[in-house]
Amino acid sequence: MFRYIVKRLIEIIPIIFVVSLLIFFFIHLVPGDPVRLAAGKEATLEEIERVRQELGLDKPLLTQYVNYMQNLLTGNLGHSLKTGLPISDMFENRFSVTMTLTLMSLGWALVLGLLIGTISAVFRNKWPDYVGMLTAISGISLPGFWLGLILIQVFSVTLGWFPTGGVESWKSYVLPSLTLGAGIMSMLARFTRSSLLETLKEDFIRTGRAKGLKESVVVRKHALKNSMIPVVTIAGLQFGFLLGGSVVVETVFSIPGMGRLLIDSIAFRDYPVVQAVILLFSLEFILVNLLVDILYKALNPKIRYDS
Amino acid sequence: MKKASFLRTASVLLFSVALLFGCSSGGGNGSGTPAASNGGTTTGAPQKDQMVIAVNENFITMDPQNTGDALSSGVQSAMFEGLLIYDKDLKLMPGLSTEYSVNEDATEYTFKLRQNVKFHDGTPFNAEAVKINFDRMSNKDNNLRAYRNYKYIKSTEIVDEHTVKVTLNQPFSAMINKFTTGIISPAALEKYGKDITKNPVGTGPYKFVEWVQGDHLTVELNPDHWNKGAAKVGKIVYKPVPENGSRVAMLKTGEADVIYPLPEQQVETLNGEEGVKVERTPSTITRYVSINMLKKPFDDPRVRQAINHAVDKNAFIKVVKSGYGAQLESVMSPTIAHYAKQGAYEYNIEKAKQLLKEAGYENGFTTDIWGNTNSDTMKGMQFIQQQLQKVGITVEVKSMEEATLSDEIYGIKSPEEAKMNMWYVSWSSADPDNAMRSLFSSENFPPAGANTAFYKNDLVDQSIKEATQSSDQDKQKQLYGVVQENVFKDAPWIFLAVDEILYGKRANVNGVYITPSGGIYVREAAFQ
């Protein structure tokens, strides 16, 4: 197991290298000139050229890439073209904000998703199942920005329970994390339900029931654990969706996180910031999927990685 | 074995649960406390002392000499002052100078400086401080945006402790407006170097407290301000809230005291809302469609005039701007100096068809219109499309993401290369030079400038040049009058509307205004 993890960690290096290469050339291929945007509509050509030189954007693309990689290897993410601030400064508060938001969303999604899925499976085709699945369908189909605005209207404006946005206290995270988690919660609920229904048909479950075990014990101790494998897969894959969703949710709830930074930077063609954010997102995604594979092993000892 | 692995799974799940409930323990019993947070320092004080102003975008920089966006300037105006300052109606008033004189040919400005003024860091404000600032801006190598306006300065001389003389290398009529640029503490410039963008130190009514990137920027009352007592609120927090609906919600709950901008279509939701006021101000923003005059059939003035007659401006304001705004009756907003009203191209389909017939386009033609992806822009472009359809002109609507659009328009090698036919756009300016020279002088054809209609008229070029170099207000008025008259007649644009600035505030907010150019004026901020 340990050897496997080390191997996987080493594998990350070339992946990140390829990702960085792709991001760099893609973002530079997109039309739009950060220098023009930075200099403004009334800049003279001379001014624009001066700024271009100052930012090093006049050099050939390959030279720029080599510089960027050299900086990256020394842990220097570079400076924002738009604000001139070091990117590490810009990440300082934003990273923890987005991390808190995504983890809280995943938390909601796991707890509620497993709960709804299990109840739906156990009470298959009875009203709790219908209610549960209706919730799940809604969670998938409602667009995030719409759900967010509705939650603000109900819980902030009408009831005054939670703030409409920002990151003042834990209260600020409740509505956005519900909004962000809704989609994944629904996916998890549906997968838990179908996977649990499959497992409940298995022989070992019949054995358990024949032994006279309580139904609750059968479900909790035997069926649930065995139905978790597909659910964990989905949770891992959906983590990328969380990062993407954070862009929308952070905008609706005016949360100063990485998602909003990404959107702002793309609009401004702030190359170094876009590169840094996507790189970080990729890294997170890779690590989460590594974690999922490790969880597999924990859930199902039959899966062997070391061979 | 098995047990251990199950425990591991369980612990991951438990961790998420703990995270959830760990966060949500401590209150949360819905005790109906208002959501508005007052920075946690108001211990039941009766007098509210913190004002929250929610705006729509992030601030970019706090260096007033290197700022290009109205929002950053709007925030800076609380902390910085120029030798002159704009009041809430964009009138110039004395700032860090008490009086000034100009020589005959407008090349020498002598300022008497206000005495006993200190920067927020205690550095005294004097002639030397002015010189350091002006030298910073007029030095090309510093690559500051203000260089655009300060490149006209040949030298800044210290006459005595409280007098400076600024000499220009050529007359520049709009120079006086440029003396509103904020003046930074020389000690802070020295101390922070490049980081001055994050550490603003000026002389204004408010001092910088903190700027949490992307979340908020806080300023507090400057007790030593030279105009002490005008501003009364202890703290102002500026918050970028990009989503329109969220900004409106913040105003309703009282989390925000002022919100700007307030989208036209959201005004309805606030009307009749308890404790909330909607404010309207005429703006410096003109809304128009730029027509590429180098391309057929737009090289024929009759075609451009026909298009202007074919568009119903009143309907435009009603449909696209929800009734907020006024017809554009010249090439700039009435809020700008030397404005000369030209009237309007009356809405007359018959006349439009007649003009098209004369120009040889009896059966109309096909073209396209460009604009950004903003929903209001889309609405505007579709409106134009539908109006021109009535006179047989088929318009294809092409919306592009802002940076791509900018690249298509300005990223060309030569004017002949321009692919644009019509561009739905707006322009905001503070002075007539910036409203006319940038847009109608033939030296400003893209890629060199913003004359996107590729408008060229020798009389207009000459008049702009003369006006720029004149210090005589009457002469400027006459010359800029000539420019407005000719441009309006030549119709390089579809003249649509002048925007209205809409903002919302709580009923107990006094002395906070959004200026016509979108600045945030807080010099008299107070709660009732």
Coordinates of N, CA and C in Angstrom, one line a residue, chain A residues 12-26 65 68 275 278-283 286:
Chain A
I12 N 2.3 11.9 -10.3 CA 1.6 13.2 -10.4 C 2.5 14.2 -11.2
I13 N 3.8 14.0 -11.0 CA 4.8 15.0 -11.6 C 4.6 15.2 -13.1
P14 N 4.7 14.1 -13.9 CA 4.5 14.3 -15.3 C 3.1 14.8 -15.6
I15 N 2.1 14.3 -14.9 CA 0.7 14.8 -15.2 C 0.7 16.3 -15.0
I16 N 1.2 16.8 -13.9 CA 1.2 18.2 -13.7 C 1.9 19.0 -14.8
F17 N 3.0 18.3 -15.2 CA 3.8 19.0 -16.2 C 3.0 19.1 -17.5
V18 N 2.3 18.0 -17.9 CA 1.5 18.1 -19.1 C 0.4 19.1 -19.0
V19 N -0.3 19.1 -17.8 CA -1.4 20.0 -17.5 C -0.9 21.4 -17.7
S20 N 0.3 21.7 -17.1 CA 0.8 23.1 -17.2 C 1.1 23.5 -18.6
L21 N 1.6 22.6 -19.4 CA 1.9 22.8 -20.8 C 0.6 23.2 -21.5
L22 N -0.4 22.3 -21.3 CA -1.7 22.5 -22.0 C -2.4 23.8 -21.6
I23 N -2.4 24.1 -20.3 CA -3.0 25.4 -19.8 C -2.3 26.5 -20.5
F24 N -1.0 26.5 -20.4 CA -0.2 27.6 -20.9 C -0.6 27.9 -22.4
F25 N -0.5 26.9 -23.2 CA -0.7 27.1 -24.6 C -2.2 27.4 -25.0
F26 N -3.1 26.8 -24.2 CA -4.5 27.0 -24.5 C -4.9 28.5 -24.2
Y65 N 7.2 30.4 -22.0 CA 6.8 29.1 -21.3 C 8.0 28.6 -20.5
Y68 N 8.2 30.6 -17.4 CA 7.1 30.3 -16.5 C 7.4 29.0 -15.7
Q275 N -3.4 30.3 -15.0 CA -2.6 29.1 -15.0 C -2.4 28.6 -13.6
I278 N -5.8 27.0 -12.3 CA -6.2 25.7 -12.9 C -5.2 24.6 -12.5
L279 N -3.9 25.0 -12.3 CA -2.9 24.1 -11.9 C -3.3 23.5 -10.5
L280 N -3.7 24.5 -9.6 CA -4.0 24.1 -8.3 C -5.3 23.2 -8.3
F281 N -6.3 23.6 -9.1 CA -7.5 22.7 -9.2 C -7.1 21.3 -9.7
S282 N -6.2 21.3 -10.7 CA -5.9 19.9 -11.2 C -5.2 19.1 -10.1
L283 N -4.3 19.8 -9.4 CA -3.6 19.1 -8.3 C -4.6 18.5 -7.3
I286 N -6.4 15.5 -8.7 CA -5.6 14.3 -8.8 C -5.5 13.7 -7.4

